[in-house]
Amino acid sequence: MGFDKFCSVGDSDPFWDWNRTWHTPSPDFTQCFHNTVLVWIPCFYIWVCAPIYLIYLRSHNHGYICMSLLNKAKTAVGLLLWMFCWSDVFYSFWERNHSSNVPAPVLLVSPTLLGLSMLLATLIIQYERMKGVQSSGVMLIYWLLALLCATVTFRSKILQALDQPSTVCVWRYTTFYIYYALLLGALILSCLTDQPPLFSQAAKDSNPCPERGASFLSQITFWWITRIMVSGYKHPLEEKDLWSLNQEDCSHKVVPQLVHCWNTECQKVKRTEEKSLYYPREVSQSESKEGRAVEESEILLVKTQTKTKEPSLLWALCLTFGPYFLISCLYKFIQDILMFVGPEILRLLISFVNNSSAPAWHGFFYTALLFVCTCVQSLILQKYFHVCFVTGMRLRTAIIGAVYRKALVISSAARRASTVGEIVNLMSVDAQRFMDLITYINMIWSAPLQVVLALFFLWQNLGASVLAGVAVMVLLVPVNAVIAMKTKTYQVAQMKSKDNRIKLMNEMLNGIKVLKLYAWELAFRDKVGEIRESELQVLKKAAYLGAISTFTWVCAPFLVALSTFAVYVLVDERNVLDAEKAFVSLALFNILRFPLNMLPMVISSMVQASVSLKRLRVFLSHEELQEDNVEHKAIAGSPNSIFIKDGVFSWSRAESPTLNRLNVCIPEGSLVAVVGHVGSGKSSLLSALLGEMDKLEGTVAVKGSVAYVPQQAWIQNSTLKENIMFGHEKKEAWYQHVVEACALQPDLEILPAGDKTEIGEKGVNLSGGQKQRVSLARAVYCDRAVYLLDDPLSAVDAHVGKHIFDQVIGPQGLLKDKTRVLVTHGLSYLPQADLILVMVEGEITEMGSYQQLMATEGAFSEFLRTYAAGDHTQNSESVPKSETKAMENGSATAVVDSSLDVNSVPKMDKEDKEVSKEAKNPEVGKLTEADKANTGKVKLSVFWSYLKAIGVLLSCISLLLFLTNHVLSLFANYWLSMWTDDPVVNGTQPTRMMRLGVYGGLGLSQGVAVFGFSLSMSIGGILASRYLHQSMLYDVLRSPMSFFERTPSGNLVNRFSKEIDTIDTLIPQIFKMFLGSMFNVLGACVVILIATPLVAVVIPFLGLLYFFVQRFYVATSRQLKRLESVSRSPIYTHFSETLLGTSVIRAFGEQERFICESDKRVDHNQKAYYPGIVANRWLAIRLEFVGNCIVSFAALFAVIARENLSPGIMGLSISYALQLTASLTWLVRMSSDMETNIVAVERVKQYCDTEKEAEWRHESSSTPPGWPTAGCIELRGFSLRYRQDLDLAIRNISINISGGEKVGIVGRTGAGKSSLTLGLFRIIERAEGHIFIDGVDIAKLGLHELRSRITIIPQDPVVFSGSLRMNLDPFDSYSDEDVWRALEFSHLKTFVSSLPDKLNYECSEGGENLSVGQRQLLCLARALLRKTKILVLDEATAAVDMETDNLIQSTIRSQFEDCTVLTIAHRLNTVMDYTRVLVLDKGEIAEFDSPSNLITQKGAFYKMAKDAGLV
């Protein structure tokens, strides 16, 4: 044989000898094997890996590492090794020449090969240094392999030297020992890590992630995270403890890759589409213009039906994340193969116990092999999971980023197709779905592979009877598939209900003030309740399905085992079921169980993800705003600033045009006023100039940059100053200038922390006027060329409006050189405009200067004559400037209207004011409370409250059933081991039928117990989530207004979506799994102890280790999870804020900044998530090590005690031990998941303890049935304050208003006008004094009794999505005739009659499909419908043009003739004919008398009237 010749000269040295290596008490390899295979293994490894590794290094450059001591040492050792190998080669040559015996060829070949390999290793070490690799896995494995192979030779050489000293060759022995020592050195050196490369990210970072600099060993065992685990154990982790994200996980790296791939996909589809669409367009060219339009749209319709190709988001995702993710497939493959080593070793061990002649070392060898294999398997599995989770994390980052970027460019038609709630769900829920799927997606190929391998080994074990088991499995697959499909349909239904519920909650929270004023909470609570019930019905059906599927998957492995064993024993009575066959088969069935359970789960997970994928694809494929809607370059040289030619615009291509035949030419620097009735298209005109509308025909050009002030101010949740500066650099002098011009100075003096005061979401703590002024100040500060102002003066008092017009907008204002387009209802500003556009039904009917239009006697002059009586008087110009200014400063302008804590302004002198400005502390200005992360352990009371919500009885029944199931399972396996130990008589087992019958019975009863448990647990979970949601909703609705101003709506929505979702779906599942794994672990320990009592010595020690690892982990993981969930809400809050302000962001061109901010928030969130996933891996490796130790000890003690162990018991013990590792890991995962998810219950219960409003209704109602009958209001010494720590906002007001009086309430902004109405409705409770209505003290009434008997028309017209009818009468307490009558009196009848569904017309979210004026009229209709004796108008006509204003006023005069009307007036002309006027100043009564008397008294009211030009 050639090999033997190669090894030795005279065939004296064979390659392999069984007697020497296996059948012997002291094993060893042959000399030839030592010289060939053991030398070649490391060489083979490095030559195979080197090319791939070098290519990888070339493309992944991390920078350059300077020569360090470590590197010098590594290089030196490598070169020394090379020299010693080659010295052996030279020695062989020398021996040839100088000695009689010629050395075998192998002694030349092997050292040469080894020497070359060492040289290659040294070169790789240097190349790694140049590419910035700090610690190398490839090299570590190489040195380890070399050392292991050398160790075997080392032992052999020592034994040889002791046994046959004569054969020793001194030179070779010496070089070998030195070589061995050097190898050991090289291995130790390769475990250390080098310094970071030059200019690396880590050098710049304050708290870099230690992963990059960790050594290879530390990376595969996740040792590098231990530091954060220790600190998390000592004290709860905080923000500052978290590492920065790795560069490759950051948004700015990940998102652009996905966006690029997605855009490429879209381009491809576009190109193919264009090819198919060109031809028909050409055909219809010849027809007339009208005909062609119809034709073309028809053709397009036909086309869209046949068109199938959609851009594939899946492909884009694969291209982006596939390459990195592929590594995980390799890991998974290796791990799948290693899984089957366990059962094989079990087989060998059982045969070893049976065969008493086998040498003892076989047993120890198997045990060691088992330990090594399980450890390697653990390491590889955790590395696999790590890759998966990191991919999932990047995927989520990318999806959130892509959705955010898309939301900024989406067209308004597409924007209306999905509500804010749905788009936020894309980010939160759907991105999460992908993240969850990524961990399991490999099971799609790995599960079939595992099944095939398991069946192969089973076939070898039991022969054809395996087919019976396979048949059972195949039959169960369609059952599971049907269940999965059904679950999917339920899932979609539940998502839909959830979307609707969140949408409604969102609106309720946004319009909570209106709900409280109208006492509508109960109606809306019932609406949410209805949606919730339908959601729970679906969940209940899903729970029944879940119980069935749990039943099938607990019984599946058992049925498979039963059918296989039954067939095996019954086919031929000579088939004996011995321990080896039974337990190896059981171990294989246990392996089978996992892929079979996982497949349906993965399939349903994929189904969910495909639903999400579709939702995302639809959103990302939405139509975008066309870049060319507005041209900026075309107009660069001309004198005109804005130019529209033959413009036809609509909100979406499908609708008829909103604006027709527009021809406008606006010279640079001019002031243009746009006037017209409500709904005539004034705001649409501005949208068209911004490019927000679809341009169907014509051209639009705008020169220079644009600033935009929308009709409803969009305010961000940040400080006042940040709102005004809007991301521009700070110019202090200009800033001061702007603030003064926009009349914000007095407001700043009142706000708790000046301009550092935090403004709540949507500006809750600013009055309407202040929001509008901040919005205007933002535009002015940004200093643009063209200003589009959508009625910014409507929400401010007349004198403030005049001040702003003069200082900012008018011919002498800050913007006098800019082009200004002002939509306005204030007629007094028109004479100063250079050009006036009159709009009627989407067309410009007239344009020209004020004089021209007056002269032409057209619609405009008619319009003016009708409405000028009240508003416009010629002498309004003659008020001296200085006087206006003085009043402006004297009037403490501020916030009161919607809530704040600032109406208490002590009278200050000028000097005090300056001082106070300096001393203001930004902390005082904090308003919203961020979501706090709770610390420490979850209290037991939380678990108890959850169990109470389920019901104590149900909980006990569930537990009992569960216990029964596990006891039965244990007993069934014990029965099997007794069966296998039955004596064999004449080649058969006589008792087999009885054994088989009992075994089957035990299994079936086990299944029944599981079914009952699963069902009771799921039903319990649903009962609990119903109860928790109801109580939370009730608690939130019972909270006072101040609570909603402090709590961002994002937090509340997060509670209602994320936390309730957790309680609905996750917690019951986790409870099931937790109990399951706990009983599995206990069962396994019991069995092992029964089999090998010696293990009792080790188990307590390992148990302690387990306990410490678990406590360490849970402390850190829980806190990380909390930090992660706290940093999650800001992403969504910022996103929903952005969605509301997209038009403003686009107008100012601030998209980049907002994208950066969003990315920053996502990264901030992932910063807490990343250590969480690494902590999971850290834990799993530690725990699996504990598990692997238990397995090895069980095997070891079984080997030691093989004399007195029956094979059946040993098989039982080890097959249980093999399962233990997985159960242990699962147990800790579940116990920590339980703690982290039960936090949801804690957070839902959080609102039980917050302060509540007074009772809604008292049991014994003290009010007379028709109260109030007269409508007399009496205030006695009435005062109120916003918060305990603030001064009184209204002090000591005593007035008497008799029934039917009309009283106007006037005063500067912040005088306490709105506070008075809030006191009347008890939105804010009194501090002292009383209010009596018809002699009844309102403090003694229930809130609903009070609020439902008086009516308010609030300042912000709030409309909820739902039918018009629902918006007018949510309790359905009026007939249709009543509703139509109310609409008629509020001048909406014609509008509503023209709608397709009349009263059932669906209003969109926030009433977006009605104009602001129409919404205001809708609020009037609500008041008319309730028709109570007392009506409060809160600046209700601020957003309405003159005409509508007059309509409203005349309606109120005619319809509420016999009612008491309190009006908070901005425009004094509305209260000039009232019976009395109350003038408030700084919360006190200044004057109270009839308007005519007040004017003759020449007091405060006279001044205001003079300002407004009424006297």
Coordinates of C-alpha atoms in Angstrom, one line a residue, residues 674-833:
V674 CA -57.0 87.4 -1.1
V675 CA -60.6 87.8 -0.1
G676 CA -63.7 85.7 -0.6
H677 CA -66.4 83.7 1.3
V678 CA -65.8 80.6 3.3
G679 CA -64.9 77.7 1.0
S680 CA -64.2 79.9 -2.0
G681 CA -60.7 78.4 -2.4
K682 CA -58.4 81.0 -0.7
S683 CA -56.4 78.4 1.3
S684 CA -56.3 76.2 -1.8
L685 CA -54.7 79.0 -3.8
L686 CA -51.8 79.1 -1.3
S687 CA -51.5 75.3 -1.4
A688 CA -51.2 75.5 -5.1
L689 CA -48.4 78.0 -4.8
L690 CA -46.7 75.7 -2.4
G691 CA -47.0 72.8 -4.8
E692 CA -49.2 70.8 -2.4
M693 CA -52.0 70.4 -5.0
D694 CA -52.0 68.5 -8.2
K695 CA -51.5 70.8 -11.2
L696 CA -53.7 69.6 -14.0
E697 CA -52.9 72.3 -16.5
G698 CA -51.0 75.6 -16.7
T699 CA -47.7 76.8 -15.2
V700 CA -46.9 78.1 -11.7
A701 CA -43.6 79.8 -10.9
V702 CA -42.4 81.3 -7.7
K703 CA -39.2 83.2 -7.3
G704 CA -37.0 82.6 -4.3
S705 CA -37.5 80.9 -1.1
V706 CA -40.9 80.6 0.6
A707 CA -42.3 81.0 4.1
Y708 CA -45.8 79.8 5.0
V709 CA -48.2 80.5 7.9
P710 CA -51.0 78.0 7.8
Q711 CA -54.6 78.9 8.9
Q712 CA -54.3 76.6 11.9
A713 CA -50.9 77.1 13.4
W714 CA -48.7 74.1 13.7
I715 CA -46.7 74.1 16.9
Q716 CA -44.0 71.6 17.8
N717 CA -43.5 70.1 21.2
S718 CA -40.3 72.0 22.1
T719 CA -39.5 75.4 23.7
L720 CA -41.0 78.6 22.4
K721 CA -37.7 79.8 21.2
E722 CA -37.0 76.6 19.2
N723 CA -40.5 76.9 17.6
I724 CA -39.6 80.4 16.4
M725 CA -36.0 79.7 15.3
F726 CA -37.1 76.5 13.5
G727 CA -33.6 75.1 13.2
H728 CA -32.0 78.3 11.8
E729 CA -28.9 79.8 13.4
K730 CA -29.3 82.1 16.3
K731 CA -29.3 85.8 15.6
E732 CA -30.1 87.4 18.9
A733 CA -30.9 91.0 17.8
W734 CA -33.1 89.9 14.9
Y735 CA -34.8 87.4 17.2
Q736 CA -35.7 90.2 19.7
H737 CA -36.9 92.3 16.8
V738 CA -39.2 89.6 15.5
V739 CA -40.6 88.8 18.9
E740 CA -41.5 92.4 19.5
A741 CA -43.0 92.9 16.0
C742 CA -45.2 89.8 16.5
A743 CA -46.4 91.1 19.8
L744 CA -44.9 88.2 21.7
Q745 CA -42.9 90.2 24.2
P746 CA -45.7 90.5 26.8
D747 CA -46.4 86.8 26.4
L748 CA -42.8 85.9 27.1
E749 CA -43.0 88.0 30.3
I750 CA -45.9 85.9 31.5
L751 CA -44.8 82.4 30.5
P752 CA -43.2 80.6 33.4
A753 CA -39.7 80.3 31.8
G754 CA -39.9 83.1 29.2
D755 CA -39.0 81.8 25.7
K756 CA -37.5 78.6 27.3
T757 CA -41.0 77.5 28.3
E758 CA -41.8 74.1 26.8
I759 CA -44.9 74.2 24.6
G760 CA -47.0 71.1 24.8
E761 CA -48.1 68.9 21.9
K762 CA -50.0 70.9 19.3
G763 CA -49.4 73.9 21.4
V764 CA -51.9 73.0 24.2
N765 CA -50.6 75.6 26.6
L766 CA -50.9 78.5 24.2
S767 CA -54.1 80.4 23.3
G768 CA -55.2 80.4 19.7
G769 CA -53.8 83.9 19.2
Q770 CA -50.5 83.0 20.7
K771 CA -50.1 80.0 18.5
Q772 CA -50.8 82.1 15.5
R773 CA -48.3 84.7 16.5
V774 CA -45.6 82.1 17.1
S775 CA -46.3 80.6 13.7
L776 CA -46.0 84.1 12.2
A777 CA -42.8 84.8 14.1
R778 CA -41.3 81.6 12.8
A779 CA -42.0 82.7 9.2
V780 CA -40.6 86.2 9.8
Y781 CA -37.5 84.9 11.6
C782 CA -36.6 82.6 8.7
D783 CA -36.3 85.6 6.4
R784 CA -37.6 84.3 3.0
A785 CA -38.4 86.0 -0.3
V786 CA -42.1 85.1 -0.6
Y787 CA -44.5 85.0 2.3
L788 CA -47.8 83.1 2.1
L789 CA -50.0 84.0 5.0
D790 CA -53.2 82.1 5.5
D791 CA -55.3 84.4 7.6
P792 CA -52.9 84.8 10.5
L793 CA -54.8 87.7 12.0
S794 CA -58.1 86.0 12.5
A795 CA -57.2 84.5 15.9
V796 CA -55.8 87.6 17.6
D797 CA -57.5 90.6 19.2
A798 CA -58.3 93.6 17.0
H799 CA -55.6 95.9 18.4
V800 CA -53.0 93.1 18.4
G801 CA -54.0 92.4 14.8
K802 CA -53.5 96.0 13.9
H803 CA -50.1 96.1 15.6
I804 CA -49.0 93.0 13.8
F805 CA -50.2 94.3 10.5
D806 CA -48.4 97.6 11.0
Q807 CA -45.2 96.1 12.4
V808 CA -44.9 93.0 10.2
I809 CA -47.1 92.7 7.2
G810 CA -48.1 96.2 6.2
P811 CA -46.3 98.7 4.0
Q812 CA -44.1 99.9 6.9
G813 CA -43.6 96.4 8.5
L814 CA -40.6 94.1 8.8
L815 CA -41.6 92.4 5.5
K816 CA -42.1 95.5 3.5
D817 CA -39.6 94.5 0.8
K818 CA -40.9 90.9 0.5
T819 CA -43.7 89.5 -1.6
R820 CA -46.6 88.9 0.7
V821 CA -49.8 87.0 -0.2
L822 CA -52.3 87.5 2.7
V823 CA -55.6 85.6 2.9
T824 CA -57.7 87.8 5.2
H825 CA -61.2 88.5 6.4
G826 CA -60.2 91.8 8.0
L827 CA -61.5 94.4 5.7
S828 CA -59.6 97.3 7.4
Y829 CA -56.4 96.0 5.9
L830 CA -57.5 96.1 2.3
P831 CA -56.9 99.8 1.5
Q832 CA -53.1 99.2 2.2
A833 CA -52.8 96.2 -0.2

